[in-house]
Amino acid sequence: MIIPLKEFPPLDPPLDPPLGLPPLPEGGVYRYHTMIKPSGAQCNLDCSYCFYLHKEDLLHQSKTPRMSMSLLEAHIRQYITSQTGDEVVFTWQGGEPTLMGLDFFRRVVAIQQVYKKKGQRIENDLQTNGVLIDDEWCEFLKVHRFLVGLSIDGPRDLHNAHRYNKSGGGTFDKVMNAVQLLHKHNVVFNALCVVNRQNARKPIDVYRFLKTEVRPRIIQFLPAVETKDFHRVAPGYWDESLLPTVGSPQARPGAEDAVVTDWSVDPDDWGYFLMRIWNEWLNRDVGKVFVDQFENVISQLVGRGAQKCVNAEFCGKALAIEHNGDIYSCDHFVYPEYRLGNILKVHEGDLAFSEKQKTFGFNKRDKLPQYCKTCRFLTLCWGECPKNRFLKTPSGEPGLNYLCSGLKQFYETVLASRAELSKKLSSAIQ
């Protein structure tokens, strides 16, 4: 049911400042993506490796941060009016977005219908830990075609090693209950697996479990990487004189003076994890199982560009909006240093294409060390995510990605299997 807009509190005063975007060349499209944090950093879990829970203190959030209806309306209107493509994607994350309740999301889809342009398609993604998912949630998600991202780190022991509730109890059973409900209601979902220091050493156990027991549309692997001071120091604002050199004991987890947290994935283990799964996937599952890293590197190899921002030449088109309307350069850069402004003062589209954000996006390429610029894998990697560039190169130049050694191992494996990959892809297409 579409709820009439008159049932929502109107903006007071109405806010719809003109966009200051430059004219597009003929055929051009304005497109960017904003990840929405309607409940701020609040979550009903207490995962050890969470990179966002500390934002409650860092951003001085209340105990129960909530996006108001008027601000929600402002975001939806500004977000839609800023986009000139035929598809607009809303991504709801947190913290834990299901804490907002179903009524909030019923209002979301209603407001979207009011503001969508003729011929425009509205899509919604919801990233969740699955704890609150029940039949009612699934019915809603199915009817409104939400794509769900479900966080799960592998079999019970590996999942429960880091993903636990506020009392310290494991969450595996509740997540698997969500898996069953999503399948029962035919809700399309992806599995997001955070690869940490523990499960990285059991790649085949993790992969086969996700493939056969969880059965998502796409398997997504995200490396857990954070510096020990990530609670207070923004990415790129490190003391460069203290950065360790690649290959040193300080450049991997476990050492007392390591630059990263103990749960961060070891860079070589990350490479091992991807290589082992790649080989199994190549031998058994091409065309049957979709792994985002593999789809991404194949897209790059065939000249269609990166599908993931971390492997693109530039970034800056994936922002984050907090519950109070503050816009940040990226979901992993929600620090005061990367705040662009607030949508109640400046139109969201203008913030997305501001000079500050353009500089942020171009710095991904422009601030690469020479070590990367001469690397044979440059166009597959592009220095990966800037938030992970806290090592020194062998010559002492700062800005090398923490995952560099593992990524090289993975790309070497991929390139060595190009002929086999080509055969497999041809067979899968036929």
XYZ file of C-alpha atoms in Angstrom:
430
model
C 0.000 0.000 0.000
C 1.294 3.460 -0.883
C 0.860 5.880 1.990
C -0.113 9.391 0.808
C 2.626 11.946 1.376
C 0.223 14.112 3.402
C 0.501 11.538 6.184
C 4.173 12.415 6.647
C 5.364 15.438 8.612
C 6.288 18.062 5.984
C 9.678 19.728 5.986
C 9.561 22.966 7.918
C 10.682 25.073 6.226
C 10.522 23.202 2.897
C 14.063 22.608 1.675
C 14.854 22.092 -1.952
C 17.780 24.324 -2.913
C 18.738 24.286 -6.593
C 21.450 21.929 -7.716
C 24.674 23.655 -8.637
C 25.939 20.813 -10.818
C 27.661 21.733 -14.094
C 25.849 20.879 -17.346
C 26.420 17.366 -18.619
C 27.692 16.575 -22.098
C 25.066 15.072 -24.373
C 24.242 11.559 -23.238
C 25.919 12.026 -19.850
C 24.409 10.797 -16.595
C 24.727 12.021 -13.019
C 25.005 8.968 -10.800
C 26.343 8.376 -7.311
C 25.466 6.082 -4.436
C 24.763 6.910 -0.807
C 24.751 4.304 1.952
C 22.115 5.244 4.514
C 22.598 4.820 8.269
C 19.070 5.477 9.619
C 19.884 4.136 13.094
C 23.417 5.507 13.183
C 25.983 3.138 14.646
C 23.506 1.421 16.964
C 23.468 -2.373 16.696
C 21.976 -5.297 18.601
C 25.225 -7.243 18.245
C 28.717 -6.623 19.585
C 30.979 -8.104 16.907
C 34.630 -7.840 17.871
C 35.739 -6.566 14.481
C 32.995 -3.968 13.926
C 34.408 -0.841 12.289
C 31.319 1.248 13.031
C 30.183 0.777 16.645
C 32.741 3.266 17.909
C 31.076 5.995 15.822
C 28.543 6.326 18.664
C 31.281 7.991 20.735
C 33.280 9.525 17.892
C 30.225 11.310 16.455
C 28.617 11.916 19.861
C 25.456 10.026 18.918
C 22.558 9.564 21.326
C 21.857 6.116 22.770
C 19.084 5.524 20.234
C 19.892 7.558 17.112
C 17.009 7.619 14.634
C 16.474 9.329 11.296
C 13.390 11.548 11.481
C 10.605 11.356 8.922
C 11.292 14.889 7.713
C 14.976 14.134 7.188
C 14.123 10.830 5.507
C 11.869 12.704 3.098
C 14.594 15.265 2.418
C 17.132 12.557 1.636
C 14.830 10.590 -0.655
C 13.778 13.714 -2.560
C 17.304 15.081 -2.932
C 18.794 11.700 -3.784
C 16.252 11.042 -6.522
C 16.409 14.540 -7.996
C 20.229 14.362 -8.128
C 20.232 11.219 -10.264
C 19.611 11.385 -14.007
C 19.885 7.660 -14.731
C 16.961 5.275 -15.112
C 17.785 3.456 -11.857
C 18.225 4.787 -8.330
C 19.558 2.413 -5.658
C 18.971 2.985 -1.951
C 21.221 1.006 0.402
C 20.186 0.731 4.052
C 22.886 -0.174 6.538
C 24.050 0.605 10.057
C 24.731 -0.282 12.727
C 21.702 -2.491 12.231
C 18.978 -0.929 10.048
C 16.224 -3.376 11.058
C 16.246 -1.645 14.465
C 14.225 1.084 12.724
C 11.277 -1.316 12.478
C 9.064 -2.272 9.560
C 6.901 0.846 9.719
C 9.935 2.980 8.910
C 10.628 1.000 5.757
C 6.959 1.018 4.774
C 7.237 4.783 4.798
C 10.480 4.591 2.836
C 8.871 2.849 -0.135
C 5.841 5.129 0.043
C 7.937 8.305 -0.122
C 10.054 6.832 -2.912
C 6.941 6.334 -5.022
C 5.954 9.971 -4.526
C 9.267 11.364 -5.753
C 10.424 8.903 -8.377
C 10.606 10.288 -11.914
C 8.671 8.923 -14.850
C 10.371 5.813 -16.216
C 12.723 5.639 -13.243
C 13.295 2.375 -11.368
C 13.788 2.450 -7.606
C 15.752 -0.380 -5.974
C 16.473 -1.024 -2.290
C 19.273 -3.003 -0.602
C 19.257 -3.911 3.079
C 22.405 -5.087 4.877
C 21.505 -6.950 8.074
C 22.879 -9.300 10.713
C 19.625 -11.247 10.382
C 18.772 -11.402 14.089
C 15.414 -9.609 13.749
C 14.345 -11.197 10.465
C 10.991 -12.988 10.767
C 8.098 -13.926 8.482
C 6.653 -10.408 8.495
C 9.968 -8.895 7.507
C 10.377 -11.445 4.726
C 6.913 -10.775 3.357
C 7.694 -7.073 3.163
C 11.138 -7.620 1.611
C 9.672 -9.928 -1.021
C 6.755 -7.670 -1.983
C 9.000 -4.615 -2.346
C 11.870 -6.491 -4.025
C 14.541 -5.589 -1.468
C 17.918 -7.212 -2.086
C 19.148 -8.428 1.287
C 22.780 -8.657 2.331
C 23.133 -11.142 5.186
C 26.278 -11.163 7.320
C 27.616 -14.659 8.007
C 31.246 -15.688 8.451
C 31.123 -19.426 7.808
C 30.261 -22.528 9.868
C 29.193 -22.189 13.501
C 32.624 -22.060 15.152
C 34.050 -19.549 12.690
C 30.950 -17.354 12.711
C 30.624 -17.297 16.498
C 34.327 -16.494 16.936
C 33.623 -12.806 16.324
C 29.897 -12.295 15.752
C 28.201 -12.334 19.137
C 25.407 -10.495 20.932
C 25.639 -7.952 23.736
C 25.856 -10.794 26.286
C 28.722 -12.478 24.477
C 26.632 -15.323 23.083
C 27.014 -16.658 19.554
C 24.560 -15.597 16.861
C 24.932 -18.467 14.390
C 21.560 -20.100 15.087
C 19.629 -16.856 14.636
C 21.435 -16.078 11.389
C 20.714 -19.553 10.019
C 17.075 -19.087 10.990
C 17.098 -15.938 8.868
C 18.625 -17.951 6.003
C 15.751 -20.452 6.182
C 13.131 -17.693 6.277
C 14.627 -15.830 3.332
C 14.592 -19.016 1.261
C 11.076 -19.850 2.431
C 9.770 -16.506 1.171
C 11.983 -16.476 -1.956
C 13.720 -13.273 -0.893
C 16.829 -12.651 -2.978
C 19.877 -12.283 -0.747
C 23.655 -12.139 -0.824
C 25.983 -13.480 1.859
C 28.571 -11.070 3.225
C 31.451 -12.902 4.855
C 34.003 -10.859 6.791
C 37.361 -12.583 6.363
C 39.328 -12.229 9.575
C 42.449 -13.742 11.076
C 40.625 -16.969 12.008
C 38.383 -17.951 9.091
C 40.978 -16.840 6.498
C 42.904 -20.013 7.315
C 39.949 -22.247 6.425
C 38.917 -20.985 2.996
C 37.406 -24.211 1.662
C 35.380 -24.791 4.836
C 33.970 -21.280 4.551
C 33.313 -21.450 0.812
C 31.631 -24.849 0.800
C 29.468 -23.938 3.769
C 28.261 -20.737 2.126
C 27.730 -22.497 -1.183
C 25.817 -25.531 0.082
C 24.215 -24.466 3.383
C 23.498 -20.761 2.898
C 22.959 -20.758 -0.889
C 22.916 -16.991 -1.519
C 22.658 -15.322 -4.896
C 26.178 -13.906 -4.539
C 28.969 -14.590 -2.051
C 30.808 -11.460 -0.966
C 34.113 -11.578 0.884
C 35.258 -8.528 2.838
C 38.733 -8.461 4.420
C 38.738 -7.345 8.062
C 41.467 -4.692 8.242
C 41.749 -1.925 10.808
C 44.681 -0.168 12.404
C 44.911 -0.386 16.179
C 44.055 3.296 16.490
C 41.049 3.231 14.128
C 38.711 4.284 16.959
C 40.279 7.744 17.008
C 42.512 8.253 13.942
C 40.913 8.772 10.535
C 42.316 6.917 7.497
C 45.080 8.926 5.869
C 45.786 10.900 9.032
C 48.335 8.450 10.397
C 51.777 9.538 11.557
C 53.734 8.418 8.477
C 56.968 8.174 10.459
C 55.410 5.331 12.485
C 54.116 3.279 9.549
C 55.778 -0.159 9.254
C 57.440 -1.439 6.108
C 55.768 -4.177 4.092
C 56.995 -7.617 5.143
C 58.039 -6.552 8.641
C 56.557 -8.237 11.750
C 54.739 -4.996 12.543
C 52.956 -5.187 9.178
C 50.841 -8.194 10.126
C 48.581 -9.125 13.062
C 49.851 -10.876 16.169
C 52.945 -8.889 17.056
C 52.758 -6.762 20.185
C 53.656 -3.678 18.174
C 51.615 -4.637 15.099
C 49.978 -1.789 13.213
C 46.679 -3.687 12.956
C 44.228 -5.230 15.394
C 44.653 -8.879 16.343
C 41.513 -9.876 14.430
C 42.631 -8.266 11.170
C 43.283 -10.738 8.392
C 46.950 -11.449 7.705
C 47.752 -10.122 4.194
C 49.261 -13.413 3.045
C 46.290 -15.322 4.489
C 43.982 -13.077 2.467
C 45.848 -14.078 -0.667
C 45.767 -17.750 0.346
C 42.039 -17.524 1.081
C 41.212 -16.081 -2.346
C 43.582 -18.411 -4.225
C 42.221 -21.602 -2.640
C 38.629 -20.634 -3.304
C 39.455 -19.431 -6.819
C 40.963 -22.817 -7.702
C 37.973 -24.711 -6.326
C 35.548 -22.360 -8.017
C 37.404 -22.611 -11.331
C 37.385 -26.412 -11.240
C 33.800 -26.916 -10.079
C 31.603 -23.854 -9.961
C 32.121 -21.487 -12.898
C 28.683 -20.343 -14.015
C 27.042 -21.881 -10.951
C 28.328 -19.916 -7.967
C 28.877 -16.156 -8.057
C 31.678 -14.695 -5.930
C 31.956 -10.924 -6.105
C 35.777 -10.789 -6.159
C 35.876 -13.254 -9.033
C 33.155 -11.535 -11.065
C 35.028 -8.283 -10.502
C 38.428 -9.471 -11.695
C 36.885 -11.209 -14.716
C 35.115 -7.978 -15.653
C 38.473 -6.216 -15.492
C 40.214 -8.874 -17.575
C 37.653 -8.625 -20.387
C 37.880 -4.843 -20.459
C 34.580 -3.963 -18.815
C 36.128 -2.241 -15.817
C 35.930 -2.833 -12.095
C 32.590 -3.687 -10.492
C 33.947 -2.907 -7.012
C 35.028 0.571 -5.978
C 38.127 -0.731 -4.194
C 39.550 -1.934 -7.523
C 38.588 1.084 -9.605
C 41.053 3.761 -10.664
C 39.055 6.429 -8.857
C 36.548 6.438 -6.000
C 34.252 9.022 -4.456
C 30.905 7.912 -5.891
C 29.919 5.909 -2.792
C 29.040 8.207 0.096
C 27.427 7.654 3.493
C 24.645 9.573 5.201
C 24.204 9.453 8.957
C 20.874 9.539 10.784
C 21.162 13.317 11.308
C 21.744 14.154 7.635
C 25.524 14.481 7.749
C 27.191 13.289 4.535
C 30.624 11.631 4.564
C 32.986 10.762 1.721
C 32.568 6.992 2.201
C 31.132 4.427 4.588
C 34.678 3.607 5.778
C 35.567 7.286 6.137
C 32.882 8.391 8.577
C 35.228 10.609 10.566
C 34.983 14.363 11.182
C 37.832 14.924 8.700
C 35.721 13.498 5.872
C 32.405 15.166 6.634
C 31.130 16.976 3.526
C 28.150 18.768 5.047
C 24.509 18.251 5.995
C 21.602 17.845 3.576
C 19.458 20.251 5.617
C 21.909 23.000 4.690
C 23.332 21.958 1.314
C 21.664 19.815 -1.337
C 22.951 16.241 -1.247
C 23.757 16.288 -4.961
C 25.977 19.321 -4.533
C 27.818 17.612 -1.673
C 28.308 14.456 -3.766
C 29.930 16.437 -6.580
C 31.708 19.005 -4.399
C 35.359 19.865 -4.918
C 36.235 18.226 -1.600
C 34.670 14.962 -2.733
C 36.243 15.150 -6.180
C 39.659 15.534 -4.545
C 38.914 12.556 -2.315
C 38.015 10.453 -5.361
C 41.017 11.425 -7.491
C 43.442 10.941 -4.585
C 42.879 7.198 -4.886
C 44.962 7.266 -8.067
C 47.043 10.391 -7.572
C 48.483 9.427 -4.186
C 49.681 5.958 -5.157
C 53.337 5.295 -4.336
C 55.722 4.684 -7.228
C 55.942 1.056 -6.101
C 52.298 0.636 -7.150
C 52.562 2.629 -10.363
C 55.193 0.223 -11.717
C 53.392 -2.935 -10.521
C 52.197 -5.354 -13.226
C 48.882 -5.681 -11.406
C 48.186 -1.949 -11.204
C 45.107 -1.960 -13.432
C 43.566 -4.852 -11.488
C 44.223 -3.318 -8.092
C 44.725 0.474 -8.258
C 46.024 0.353 -4.705
C 42.810 -1.244 -3.357
C 40.929 0.800 -0.741
C 42.725 3.964 0.482
C 41.680 3.176 4.054
C 44.137 0.258 3.990
C 47.165 2.213 2.731
C 49.164 2.385 5.929
C 52.392 0.545 5.051
C 55.671 1.738 3.597
C 57.093 0.297 0.405
C 60.477 -1.507 0.508
C 62.103 1.833 -0.372
C 60.340 3.598 2.505
C 57.621 5.436 0.554
C 54.344 5.635 2.546
C 50.923 4.751 1.136
C 51.227 1.047 0.312
C 48.152 -1.070 0.863
C 48.293 -3.457 3.825
C 46.890 -6.298 1.669
C 49.454 -5.848 -1.110
C 51.360 -9.129 -0.716
C 48.185 -11.214 -0.615
C 46.600 -9.408 -3.541
C 49.698 -10.071 -5.642
C 49.423 -13.787 -4.901
C 45.772 -13.804 -5.918
C 46.308 -11.858 -9.149
C 49.228 -14.094 -10.062
C 46.962 -17.117 -9.681
C 44.199 -15.522 -11.744
C 46.496 -14.562 -14.613
C 48.111 -18.004 -14.643
C 44.687 -19.595 -15.136
C 43.406 -17.301 -17.888
C 43.392 -20.022 -20.549
C 41.451 -22.425 -18.320
C 39.117 -19.629 -17.291
C 38.384 -18.786 -20.915
C 37.406 -22.397 -21.637
C 35.209 -22.610 -18.560
C 33.433 -19.358 -19.356
C 32.815 -20.448 -22.945
C 31.305 -23.712 -21.718
C 29.180 -21.938 -19.124
C 27.778 -19.546 -21.757
C 26.929 -22.389 -24.116
